[in-house]
PDB file of C-alpha atoms in Angstrom:
ATOM      1  CA  ASP M 155      -0.847 297.037 230.597  1.00 50.00           C
ATOM      2  CA  ALA M 156       1.700 298.211 228.054  1.00 49.00           C
ATOM      3  CA  LYS M 157       3.908 299.967 230.653  1.00 80.00           C
ATOM      4  CA  THR M 158       5.641 302.008 227.936  1.00 90.00           C
ATOM      5  CA  THR M 159       5.230 305.505 226.511  1.00 91.00           C
ATOM      6  CA  GLN M 160       6.197 306.445 222.971  1.00 94.00           C
ATOM      7  CA  PRO M 161       5.629 309.540 220.825  1.00 96.00           C
ATOM      8  CA  PRO M 162       2.787 308.944 218.359  1.00 94.00           C
ATOM      9  CA  SER M 163       4.808 309.914 215.290  1.00 96.00           C
ATOM     10  CA  MET M 164       8.241 310.959 214.067  1.00 97.00           C
ATOM     11  CA  ASP M 165       9.794 312.004 210.774  1.00 97.00           C
ATOM     12  CA  CYS M 166      13.212 311.067 209.478  1.00 96.00           C
ATOM     13  CA  ALA M 167      15.081 311.912 206.289  1.00 97.00           C
ATOM     14  CA  GLU M 168      16.121 308.997 204.120  1.00 97.00           C
ATOM     15  CA  GLY M 169      19.727 307.983 204.767  1.00 96.00           C
ATOM     16  CA  ARG M 170      19.822 309.593 208.186  1.00 97.00           C
ATOM     17  CA  ALA M 171      19.689 307.828 211.519  1.00 97.00           C
ATOM     18  CA  ALA M 172      16.259 307.381 213.048  1.00 98.00           C
ATOM     19  CA  ASN M 173      16.200 307.550 216.846  1.00 98.00           C
ATOM     20  CA  LEU M 174      12.982 306.307 218.409  1.00 97.00           C
ATOM     21  CA  PRO M 175      12.565 306.921 222.139  1.00 97.00           C
ATOM     22  CA  CYS M 176      10.637 304.882 224.662  1.00 95.00           C
ATOM     23  CA  ASN M 177       9.931 305.542 228.316  1.00 94.00           C
ATOM     24  CA  HIS M 178       9.441 302.599 230.655  1.00 91.00           C
ATOM     25  CA  SER M 179       9.860 304.260 234.026  1.00 89.00           C
ATOM     26  CA  THR M 180       8.209 301.441 235.998  1.00 86.00           C
ATOM     27  CA  ILE M 181      10.349 298.685 234.515  1.00 86.00           C
ATOM     28  CA  SER M 182      11.526 296.035 236.931  1.00 82.00           C
ATOM     29  CA  GLY M 183      14.946 294.454 237.121  1.00 81.00           C
ATOM     30  CA  ASN M 184      13.827 291.258 235.414  1.00 79.00           C
ATOM     31  CA  GLU M 185      11.955 292.868 232.527  1.00 83.00           C
ATOM     32  CA  TYR M 186      13.339 292.936 229.022  1.00 87.00           C
ATOM     33  CA  VAL M 187      12.764 295.716 226.505  1.00 91.00           C
ATOM     34  CA  TYR M 188      11.621 294.476 223.092  1.00 92.00           C
ATOM     35  CA  TRP M 189      11.118 296.367 219.870  1.00 95.00           C
ATOM     36  CA  TYR M 190       8.836 295.344 217.029  1.00 95.00           C
ATOM     37  CA  ARG M 191       7.673 297.111 213.910  1.00 96.00           C
ATOM     38  CA  GLN M 192       4.599 296.784 211.750  1.00 94.00           C
ATOM     39  CA  ILE M 193       4.662 297.741 208.091  1.00 93.00           C
ATOM     40  CA  HIS M 194       1.263 298.604 206.617  1.00 86.00           C
ATOM     41  CA  SER M 195      -1.164 295.977 207.884  1.00 82.00           C
ATOM     42  CA  GLN M 196       1.304 293.104 208.042  1.00 90.00           C
ATOM     43  CA  GLY M 197       2.013 291.168 211.219  1.00 92.00           C
ATOM     44  CA  PRO M 198       4.511 292.807 213.600  1.00 93.00           C
ATOM     45  CA  GLN M 199       8.151 291.972 212.993  1.00 94.00           C
ATOM     46  CA  TYR M 200      10.725 291.478 215.738  1.00 93.00           C
ATOM     47  CA  ILE M 201      13.658 293.921 215.651  1.00 96.00           C
ATOM     48  CA  ILE M 202      15.762 293.656 218.795  1.00 95.00           C
ATOM     49  CA  HIS M 203      15.611 293.231 222.553  1.00 92.00           C
ATOM     50  CA  GLY M 204      17.780 293.880 225.606  1.00 92.00           C
ATOM     51  CA  LEU M 205      17.888 293.723 229.383  1.00 90.00           C
ATOM     52  CA  LYS M 206      20.638 296.034 230.641  1.00 89.00           C
ATOM     53  CA  ASN M 207      23.358 296.320 228.034  1.00 89.00           C
ATOM     54  CA  ASN M 208      23.170 298.047 224.679  1.00 94.00           C
ATOM     55  CA  GLU M 209      22.502 295.662 221.833  1.00 96.00           C
ATOM     56  CA  THR M 210      23.142 295.738 218.105  1.00 97.00           C
ATOM     57  CA  ASN M 211      22.091 293.478 215.271  1.00 95.00           C
ATOM     58  CA  GLU M 212      21.841 293.728 211.515  1.00 94.00           C
ATOM     59  CA  MET M 213      18.671 295.776 211.718  1.00 94.00           C
ATOM     60  CA  ALA M 214      19.182 298.226 214.562  1.00 97.00           C
ATOM     61  CA  SER M 215      20.834 299.241 217.813  1.00 98.00           C
ATOM     62  CA  LEU M 216      19.164 299.431 221.189  1.00 98.00           C
ATOM     63  CA  ILE M 217      20.450 301.881 223.767  1.00 97.00           C
ATOM     64  CA  ILE M 218      19.158 301.404 227.319  1.00 96.00           C
ATOM     65  CA  THR M 219      19.849 304.062 229.929  1.00 95.00           C
ATOM     66  CA  GLU M 220      21.767 303.082 233.026  1.00 93.00           C
ATOM     67  CA  ASP M 221      18.664 303.388 235.224  1.00 93.00           C
ATOM     68  CA  ARG M 222      16.720 301.381 232.582  1.00 92.00           C
ATOM     69  CA  LYS M 223      13.833 303.821 232.678  1.00 93.00           C
ATOM     70  CA  SER M 224      14.108 304.621 228.995  1.00 94.00           C
ATOM     71  CA  SER M 225      15.579 303.290 225.793  1.00 96.00           C
ATOM     72  CA  THR M 226      16.205 304.365 222.214  1.00 97.00           C
ATOM     73  CA  LEU M 227      15.961 302.299 219.073  1.00 98.00           C
ATOM     74  CA  ILE M 228      18.384 303.463 216.407  1.00 98.00           C
ATOM     75  CA  LEU M 229      18.013 302.683 212.716  1.00 97.00           C
ATOM     76  CA  PRO M 230      21.429 303.816 211.482  1.00 96.00           C
ATOM     77  CA  HIS M 231      20.545 304.611 207.867  1.00 95.00           C
ATOM     78  CA  ALA M 232      16.783 304.849 207.452  1.00 96.00           C
ATOM     79  CA  THR M 233      15.262 303.914 204.101  1.00 96.00           C
ATOM     80  CA  LEU M 234      11.770 304.426 202.754  1.00 96.00           C
ATOM     81  CA  ARG M 235      11.071 300.771 203.553  1.00 95.00           C
ATOM     82  CA  ASP M 236      11.584 301.536 207.244  1.00 97.00           C
ATOM     83  CA  THR M 237       8.370 303.572 207.285  1.00 97.00           C
ATOM     84  CA  ALA M 238       6.288 301.670 209.827  1.00 97.00           C
ATOM     85  CA  VAL M 239       4.796 301.722 213.313  1.00 95.00           C
ATOM     86  CA  TYR M 240       7.430 300.854 215.906  1.00 97.00           C
ATOM     87  CA  TYR M 241       6.395 299.261 219.182  1.00 94.00           C
ATOM     88  CA  CYS M 242       8.412 299.242 222.388  1.00 94.00           C
ATOM     89  CA  ILE M 243       7.235 296.636 224.878  1.00 89.00           C
ATOM     90  CA  VAL M 244       8.442 295.177 228.147  1.00 85.00           C
ATOM     91  CA  ARG M 245       8.477 291.491 228.795  1.00 80.00           C
ATOM     92  CA  VAL M 246       8.651 290.042 232.261  1.00 68.00           C
ATOM     93  CA  ALA M 247      11.258 287.319 232.580  1.00 62.00           C
ATOM     94  CA  TYR M 248      11.178 284.341 234.882  1.00 51.00           C
ATOM     95  CA  SER M 249       7.553 284.626 235.828  1.00 56.00           C
ATOM     96  CA  TYR M 250       4.099 283.438 234.925  1.00 56.00           C
ATOM     97  CA  ASN M 251       3.721 286.475 232.703  1.00 54.00           C
ATOM     98  CA  PHE M 252       6.971 285.882 230.840  1.00 60.00           C
ATOM     99  CA  ASN M 253       5.296 285.001 227.614  1.00 66.00           C
ATOM    100  CA  LYS M 254       2.678 287.704 227.490  1.00 71.00           C
ATOM    101  CA  PHE M 255       3.582 290.442 225.051  1.00 74.00           C
ATOM    102  CA  TYR M 256       1.656 293.662 225.661  1.00 75.00           C
ATOM    103  CA  PHE M 257       1.757 296.268 222.915  1.00 80.00           C
ATOM    104  CA  GLY M 258       1.064 299.985 223.269  1.00 79.00           C
ATOM    105  CA  SER M 259       0.097 302.340 220.470  1.00 82.00           C
ATOM    106  CA  GLY M 260       3.637 302.663 219.066  1.00 92.00           C
ATOM    107  CA  THR M 261       5.402 305.381 217.078  1.00 96.00           C
ATOM    108  CA  LYS M 262       4.627 305.916 213.405  1.00 95.00           C
ATOM    109  CA  LEU M 263       7.971 306.583 211.729  1.00 98.00           C
ATOM    110  CA  ASN M 264       7.731 308.428 208.441  1.00 97.00           C
ATOM    111  CA  VAL M 265      10.916 308.220 206.386  1.00 97.00           C
ATOM    112  CA  LYS M 266      10.928 310.955 203.779  1.00 96.00           C
ATOM    113  CA  PRO M 267      13.015 311.228 200.591  1.00 95.00           C
TER     114      PRO M 267
ATOM    115  CA  ASP E 178       6.575 284.262 208.667  1.00 54.00           C
ATOM    116  CA  ALA E 179       8.093 281.548 210.842  1.00 67.00           C
ATOM    117  CA  GLY E 180       5.670 278.885 209.668  1.00 92.00           C
ATOM    118  CA  ILE E 181       2.417 280.495 210.791  1.00 96.00           C
ATOM    119  CA  THR E 182      -0.729 280.289 208.730  1.00 96.00           C
ATOM    120  CA  GLN E 183      -3.945 282.088 209.578  1.00 97.00           C
ATOM    121  CA  SER E 184      -7.232 281.162 207.969  1.00 97.00           C
ATOM    122  CA  PRO E 185      -9.302 282.640 206.598  1.00 97.00           C
ATOM    123  CA  ARG E 186      -7.448 285.800 205.650  1.00 96.00           C
ATOM    124  CA  HIS E 187     -10.646 287.733 205.105  1.00 97.00           C
ATOM    125  CA  LYS E 188     -14.168 287.095 206.321  1.00 97.00           C
ATOM    126  CA  VAL E 189     -17.455 288.951 206.336  1.00 97.00           C
ATOM    127  CA  THR E 190     -20.134 287.621 208.649  1.00 96.00           C
ATOM    128  CA  GLU E 191     -23.470 288.691 210.045  1.00 97.00           C
ATOM    129  CA  THR E 192     -24.152 289.808 213.585  1.00 97.00           C
ATOM    130  CA  GLY E 193     -25.086 286.918 215.829  1.00 97.00           C
ATOM    131  CA  THR E 194     -23.389 284.194 213.835  1.00 96.00           C
ATOM    132  CA  PRO E 195     -20.543 282.064 215.226  1.00 96.00           C
ATOM    133  CA  VAL E 196     -17.112 282.529 213.706  1.00 97.00           C
ATOM    134  CA  THR E 197     -13.940 280.485 214.126  1.00 98.00           C
ATOM    135  CA  LEU E 198     -10.500 281.674 213.123  1.00 98.00           C
ATOM    136  CA  ARG E 199      -7.666 279.207 212.827  1.00 98.00           C
ATOM    137  CA  CYS E 200      -3.971 279.598 213.488  1.00 98.00           C
ATOM    138  CA  HIS E 201      -1.654 276.822 212.372  1.00 98.00           C
ATOM    139  CA  GLN E 202       2.080 276.623 213.098  1.00 97.00           C
ATOM    140  CA  THR E 203       4.821 274.320 211.883  1.00 96.00           C
ATOM    141  CA  GLU E 204       7.472 275.444 214.394  1.00 94.00           C
ATOM    142  CA  ASN E 205       6.390 273.300 217.351  1.00 93.00           C
ATOM    143  CA  HIS E 206       6.443 276.380 219.596  1.00 92.00           C
ATOM    144  CA  ARG E 207       4.820 276.049 222.990  1.00 90.00           C
ATOM    145  CA  TYR E 208       3.078 279.418 223.219  1.00 90.00           C
ATOM    146  CA  MET E 209       0.400 280.697 220.871  1.00 93.00           C
ATOM    147  CA  TYR E 210      -1.481 283.988 221.025  1.00 93.00           C
ATOM    148  CA  TRP E 211      -4.456 285.779 219.564  1.00 96.00           C
ATOM    149  CA  TYR E 212      -4.401 289.567 219.270  1.00 95.00           C
ATOM    150  CA  ARG E 213      -6.814 292.027 217.793  1.00 96.00           C
ATOM    151  CA  GLN E 214      -5.807 295.344 216.262  1.00 94.00           C
ATOM    152  CA  ASP E 215      -8.069 298.359 215.969  1.00 92.00           C
ATOM    153  CA  PRO E 216      -7.266 301.953 215.014  1.00 84.00           C
ATOM    154  CA  GLY E 217      -5.952 303.862 218.006  1.00 74.00           C
ATOM    155  CA  HIS E 218      -5.466 300.759 220.154  1.00 77.00           C
ATOM    156  CA  GLY E 219      -2.404 299.019 218.801  1.00 81.00           C
ATOM    157  CA  LEU E 220      -2.435 295.260 219.387  1.00 88.00           C
ATOM    158  CA  ARG E 221      -4.398 293.901 222.323  1.00 90.00           C
ATOM    159  CA  LEU E 222      -4.021 290.388 223.670  1.00 90.00           C
ATOM    160  CA  ILE E 223      -7.236 288.337 223.589  1.00 95.00           C
ATOM    161  CA  HIS E 224      -6.147 284.887 224.764  1.00 94.00           C
ATOM    162  CA  TYR E 225      -3.014 282.881 224.785  1.00 90.00           C
ATOM    163  CA  SER E 226      -2.026 279.242 225.193  1.00 92.00           C
ATOM    164  CA  TYR E 227       0.951 277.793 227.030  1.00 88.00           C
ATOM    165  CA  GLY E 228       0.395 274.223 225.910  1.00 90.00           C
ATOM    166  CA  VAL E 229      -2.158 271.745 224.614  1.00 94.00           C
ATOM    167  CA  LYS E 230      -5.438 272.364 226.419  1.00 93.00           C
ATOM    168  CA  ASP E 231      -3.812 275.137 228.514  1.00 92.00           C
ATOM    169  CA  THR E 232      -5.090 278.636 227.853  1.00 93.00           C
ATOM    170  CA  ASP E 233      -5.358 281.948 229.659  1.00 90.00           C
ATOM    171  CA  LYS E 234      -7.158 285.235 229.173  1.00 91.00           C
ATOM    172  CA  GLY E 235      -5.591 288.421 227.921  1.00 88.00           C
ATOM    173  CA  GLU E 236      -6.723 292.037 228.137  1.00 86.00           C
ATOM    174  CA  VAL E 237      -9.825 291.796 225.952  1.00 94.00           C
ATOM    175  CA  SER E 238     -11.145 288.252 226.268  1.00 95.00           C
ATOM    176  CA  ASP E 239     -14.886 288.972 226.670  1.00 96.00           C
ATOM    177  CA  GLY E 240     -16.888 287.497 223.800  1.00 96.00           C
ATOM    178  CA  TYR E 241     -14.085 285.170 222.711  1.00 97.00           C
ATOM    179  CA  SER E 242     -13.171 281.594 223.455  1.00 97.00           C
ATOM    180  CA  VAL E 243     -10.168 279.556 222.370  1.00 97.00           C
ATOM    181  CA  SER E 244      -9.154 275.954 222.079  1.00 97.00           C
ATOM    182  CA  ARG E 245      -5.906 274.144 221.541  1.00 97.00           C
ATOM    183  CA  SER E 246      -6.251 270.416 221.047  1.00 96.00           C
ATOM    184  CA  LYS E 247      -2.954 270.044 219.182  1.00 96.00           C
ATOM    185  CA  THR E 248       0.359 271.832 219.503  1.00 96.00           C
ATOM    186  CA  GLU E 249       0.094 273.192 215.979  1.00 97.00           C
ATOM    187  CA  ASP E 250      -3.442 274.596 216.046  1.00 98.00           C
ATOM    188  CA  PHE E 251      -4.988 277.412 218.080  1.00 98.00           C
ATOM    189  CA  LEU E 252      -8.597 278.305 217.357  1.00 98.00           C
ATOM    190  CA  LEU E 253     -10.329 281.567 218.214  1.00 98.00           C
ATOM    191  CA  THR E 254     -14.133 281.454 218.356  1.00 98.00           C
ATOM    192  CA  LEU E 255     -16.614 284.278 218.455  1.00 97.00           C
ATOM    193  CA  GLU E 256     -19.719 282.535 219.741  1.00 93.00           C
ATOM    194  CA  SER E 257     -22.060 285.279 218.548  1.00 96.00           C
ATOM    195  CA  ALA E 258     -20.287 287.908 216.504  1.00 97.00           C
ATOM    196  CA  THR E 259     -20.985 291.583 217.173  1.00 97.00           C
ATOM    197  CA  SER E 260     -20.054 294.675 215.189  1.00 97.00           C
ATOM    198  CA  SER E 261     -17.554 295.638 217.914  1.00 96.00           C
ATOM    199  CA  GLN E 262     -15.587 292.536 216.991  1.00 97.00           C
ATOM    200  CA  THR E 263     -14.870 293.878 213.526  1.00 97.00           C
ATOM    201  CA  SER E 264     -11.102 293.994 213.584  1.00 97.00           C
ATOM    202  CA  VAL E 265      -7.877 292.574 212.270  1.00 97.00           C
ATOM    203  CA  TYR E 266      -6.854 289.473 214.192  1.00 98.00           C
ATOM    204  CA  PHE E 267      -3.253 288.359 214.507  1.00 97.00           C
ATOM    205  CA  CYS E 268      -1.938 285.037 215.689  1.00 97.00           C
ATOM    206  CA  ALA E 269       1.548 284.777 217.170  1.00 94.00           C
ATOM    207  CA  ILE E 270       3.801 282.001 218.422  1.00 93.00           C
ATOM    208  CA  SER E 271       6.814 281.890 220.688  1.00 89.00           C
ATOM    209  CA  ASP E 272       8.923 279.558 222.721  1.00 84.00           C
ATOM    210  CA  SER E 273      10.161 280.094 226.254  1.00 70.00           C
ATOM    211  CA  SER E 274      13.230 282.055 225.268  1.00 69.00           C
ATOM    212  CA  THR E 275      12.305 283.493 221.909  1.00 73.00           C
ATOM    213  CA  GLU E 276      10.591 286.515 220.569  1.00 84.00           C
ATOM    214  CA  ALA E 277       7.045 286.246 219.245  1.00 87.00           C
ATOM    215  CA  PHE E 278       6.493 285.603 215.540  1.00 91.00           C
ATOM    216  CA  PHE E 279       3.302 286.904 213.987  1.00 93.00           C
ATOM    217  CA  GLY E 280       1.053 285.696 211.226  1.00 95.00           C
ATOM    218  CA  GLN E 281      -0.251 287.865 208.405  1.00 94.00           C
ATOM    219  CA  GLY E 282      -3.583 288.571 210.033  1.00 96.00           C
ATOM    220  CA  THR E 283      -7.271 287.910 209.421  1.00 97.00           C
ATOM    221  CA  ARG E 284      -9.524 290.808 208.557  1.00 97.00           C
ATOM    222  CA  LEU E 285     -12.974 290.160 210.048  1.00 98.00           C
ATOM    223  CA  THR E 286     -15.976 292.321 209.275  1.00 97.00           C
ATOM    224  CA  VAL E 287     -19.221 291.832 211.189  1.00 97.00           C
ATOM    225  CA  VAL E 288     -22.198 293.433 209.470  1.00 96.00           C
TER     226      VAL E 288
END
């Protein structure tokens, strides 16, 4: 049960910010939001995660709404190498299911020159 | 790739034959996972392990079995391969507080 909804595809111009939305309206208070991406047929790559607060690392920023029902992954300056499928998943903390990662279908981001 | 090795990377087998895929890690992580990926379905969890000899089923476990006799190795077995099991299989590892790290995948074709 992926528990997330993402648009199937998005386009972004190279050098511009890419904003990828995710809806997780049934998220519980102890569930984290994780983002991964998969380039071509490689294994998925971890990007960022958060619980309540916005997070930023060297790859991206994660904005979580105050009610936590949705989030946005921001790639500040998209490059052609960021073309990939991006997965938003929820991960239950402090429970038996903590270490089960369930993936949905993701968003195919196409970065165009 | 966080010290994860999947073998073989590619395999073609006949329907009805047994197949074993191996995942080997050098990170000493507690949790190991097997996923399959098919067009239109994203990644689906088959089985996972939370320690030596401790395993649990995922979303699509029918037709698959797993074993973990050592921390570093997690085996996925198709007892009698079917064409519906043609897929790309990914192994992943994690620890209690970390994200999951994925291997490069095994492309299995059942003819």
